[in-house]
Amino acid sequence: MIGKPNRPNFHTLTPYIMVVDVEPVIEFLQHAFEATITFRTVGERGGYHVEMQIGNAMIMIGGGNNTVEEPITGAFFLYVDDVDAVYDSAIDAGATAMMPPEEGRFGEERGAGLTDPFGNMWFIGKYGPKSEHYES
């Protein structure tokens, strides 16, 4: 059965996106969300597997060398300390605004929504006393 992960820094579920070209995605995640590469390898046929850490979470990225013809995208919710700063950083990195920062969005103290240049949706929220589901 599903148990606790035994791999450091990983949770039971880790998102994995597939892209045509990994380099622009890596650069976007680094600039927008201060992501760091924790592992990177190239397969025998030239495909890439990259693991990046954003805060205390991991995301995996695969692609390159005709691994996929179309990207396989996702939607992600990212908890941050400063919604406006992260939103601005992501816009500066090439994201498109979906929902500008606003109090109470998603039931959080503050929230925003973006689409990255690769089709992934990013929802950013700050959890705190004004969150609808806040537990003190």
Coordinates of C-alpha atoms in Angstrom, one line a residue:
M1 CA 0.0 0.0 0.0
I2 CA 1.0 3.6 -0.2
G3 CA 3.2 4.6 2.6
K4 CA 5.5 7.5 3.4
P5 CA 8.1 8.2 0.8
N6 CA 11.6 7.1 1.7
R7 CA 13.4 9.5 -0.6
P8 CA 14.6 12.8 1.0
N9 CA 12.8 16.0 0.1
F10 CA 10.0 14.1 -1.7
H11 CA 6.4 13.7 -0.7
T12 CA 4.1 10.8 -1.6
L13 CA 3.0 12.6 -4.8
T14 CA 5.4 14.5 -7.0
P15 CA 4.3 16.4 -10.1
Y16 CA 6.0 15.4 -13.4
I17 CA 5.6 17.6 -16.5
M18 CA 6.8 16.6 -20.0
V19 CA 8.1 19.2 -22.4
V20 CA 9.7 19.4 -25.8
D21 CA 12.7 21.5 -24.6
V22 CA 13.7 21.4 -20.9
E23 CA 16.0 24.3 -20.8
P24 CA 13.5 27.1 -21.1
V25 CA 11.3 25.5 -18.5
I26 CA 14.3 25.2 -16.1
E27 CA 15.1 28.9 -16.7
F28 CA 11.5 29.9 -16.1
L29 CA 11.2 28.0 -12.8
Q30 CA 14.5 29.3 -11.6
H31 CA 13.6 32.9 -12.3
A32 CA 9.9 32.8 -11.4
F33 CA 10.0 30.6 -8.3
E34 CA 13.7 30.4 -7.2
A35 CA 13.7 26.7 -8.1
T36 CA 17.0 24.8 -7.8
I37 CA 18.1 21.8 -9.7
T38 CA 18.7 18.8 -7.4
F39 CA 19.2 16.2 -10.1
R40 CA 19.7 16.1 -13.8
T41 CA 20.5 13.3 -16.2
V42 CA 20.4 12.6 -20.0
G43 CA 19.3 9.2 -21.2
E44 CA 21.1 7.1 -23.8
R45 CA 18.7 8.4 -26.5
G46 CA 19.1 12.1 -25.4
G47 CA 16.0 12.5 -23.3
Y48 CA 16.3 14.6 -20.1
H49 CA 15.1 14.0 -16.6
V50 CA 15.4 16.9 -14.2
E51 CA 14.4 17.3 -10.6
M52 CA 13.9 20.7 -9.1
Q53 CA 13.0 22.0 -5.7
I54 CA 10.6 24.9 -5.1
G55 CA 10.3 25.7 -1.5
N56 CA 9.9 22.3 0.3
A57 CA 8.4 20.6 -2.8
M58 CA 9.8 18.8 -5.8
I59 CA 8.8 18.9 -9.4
M60 CA 10.2 16.6 -12.1
I61 CA 10.6 17.6 -15.8
G62 CA 11.2 15.2 -18.7
G63 CA 11.6 15.8 -22.4
G64 CA 14.1 16.5 -25.1
N65 CA 15.1 14.4 -28.1
N66 CA 11.6 13.8 -29.4
T67 CA 10.4 12.4 -26.1
V68 CA 7.1 14.1 -26.6
E69 CA 5.6 15.9 -29.6
E70 CA 3.3 18.1 -27.4
P71 CA 4.0 19.1 -23.8
I72 CA 2.0 17.4 -21.0
T73 CA 1.1 20.3 -18.8
G74 CA -0.3 20.6 -15.3
A75 CA -1.8 23.0 -12.8
F76 CA 0.0 23.8 -9.6
F77 CA -0.8 25.6 -6.3
L78 CA 2.1 27.2 -4.7
Y79 CA 2.0 28.6 -1.2
V80 CA 4.3 31.6 -0.7
D81 CA 5.1 34.3 1.8
D82 CA 4.6 37.2 -0.6
V83 CA 2.0 36.6 -3.4
D84 CA 2.7 40.0 -5.1
A85 CA 6.5 39.5 -5.3
V86 CA 6.2 35.9 -6.7
Y87 CA 3.5 37.0 -9.1
D88 CA 5.7 39.9 -10.4
S89 CA 8.7 37.6 -10.6
A90 CA 6.8 35.1 -12.7
I91 CA 5.4 37.8 -15.0
D92 CA 9.0 39.1 -15.4
A93 CA 10.0 35.5 -16.3
G94 CA 7.4 35.3 -19.1
A95 CA 4.2 34.2 -17.4
T96 CA 0.8 35.5 -18.5
A97 CA -1.6 36.9 -15.9
M98 CA -4.8 34.9 -15.4
M99 CA -5.9 36.5 -12.1
P100 CA -4.0 39.4 -10.5
P101 CA -3.2 39.3 -6.8
E102 CA -6.3 39.8 -4.7
E103 CA -7.3 39.4 -1.1
G104 CA -9.4 36.3 -0.3
R105 CA -8.7 34.6 -3.7
F106 CA -9.0 30.8 -3.4
G107 CA -10.1 31.3 0.3
E108 CA -6.6 32.3 1.2
E109 CA -5.3 35.6 2.6
R110 CA -4.2 36.6 -0.8
G111 CA -3.9 34.8 -4.1
A112 CA -3.2 35.1 -7.8
G113 CA -3.1 32.9 -11.0
L114 CA -0.7 32.7 -13.9
T115 CA 0.0 30.7 -17.0
D116 CA 3.6 30.0 -17.8
P117 CA 5.0 30.1 -21.4
F118 CA 4.6 26.4 -21.6
G119 CA 0.9 26.1 -20.8
N120 CA 1.2 25.2 -17.1
M121 CA -1.2 27.0 -14.7
W122 CA 0.2 28.3 -11.5
F123 CA -2.0 29.4 -8.6
I124 CA -0.2 31.3 -5.9
G125 CA -1.6 31.7 -2.4
K126 CA -0.6 33.0 1.1
Y127 CA -2.0 31.0 4.0
G128 CA -2.7 32.8 7.2
P129 CA -5.3 34.0 9.7
K130 CA -7.5 35.5 7.0
S131 CA -7.7 32.1 5.1
E132 CA -11.1 30.5 5.2
H133 CA -9.7 27.2 6.4
Y134 CA -7.1 28.6 8.8
E135 CA -6.5 26.6 12.0
S136 CA -4.7 28.4 14.8

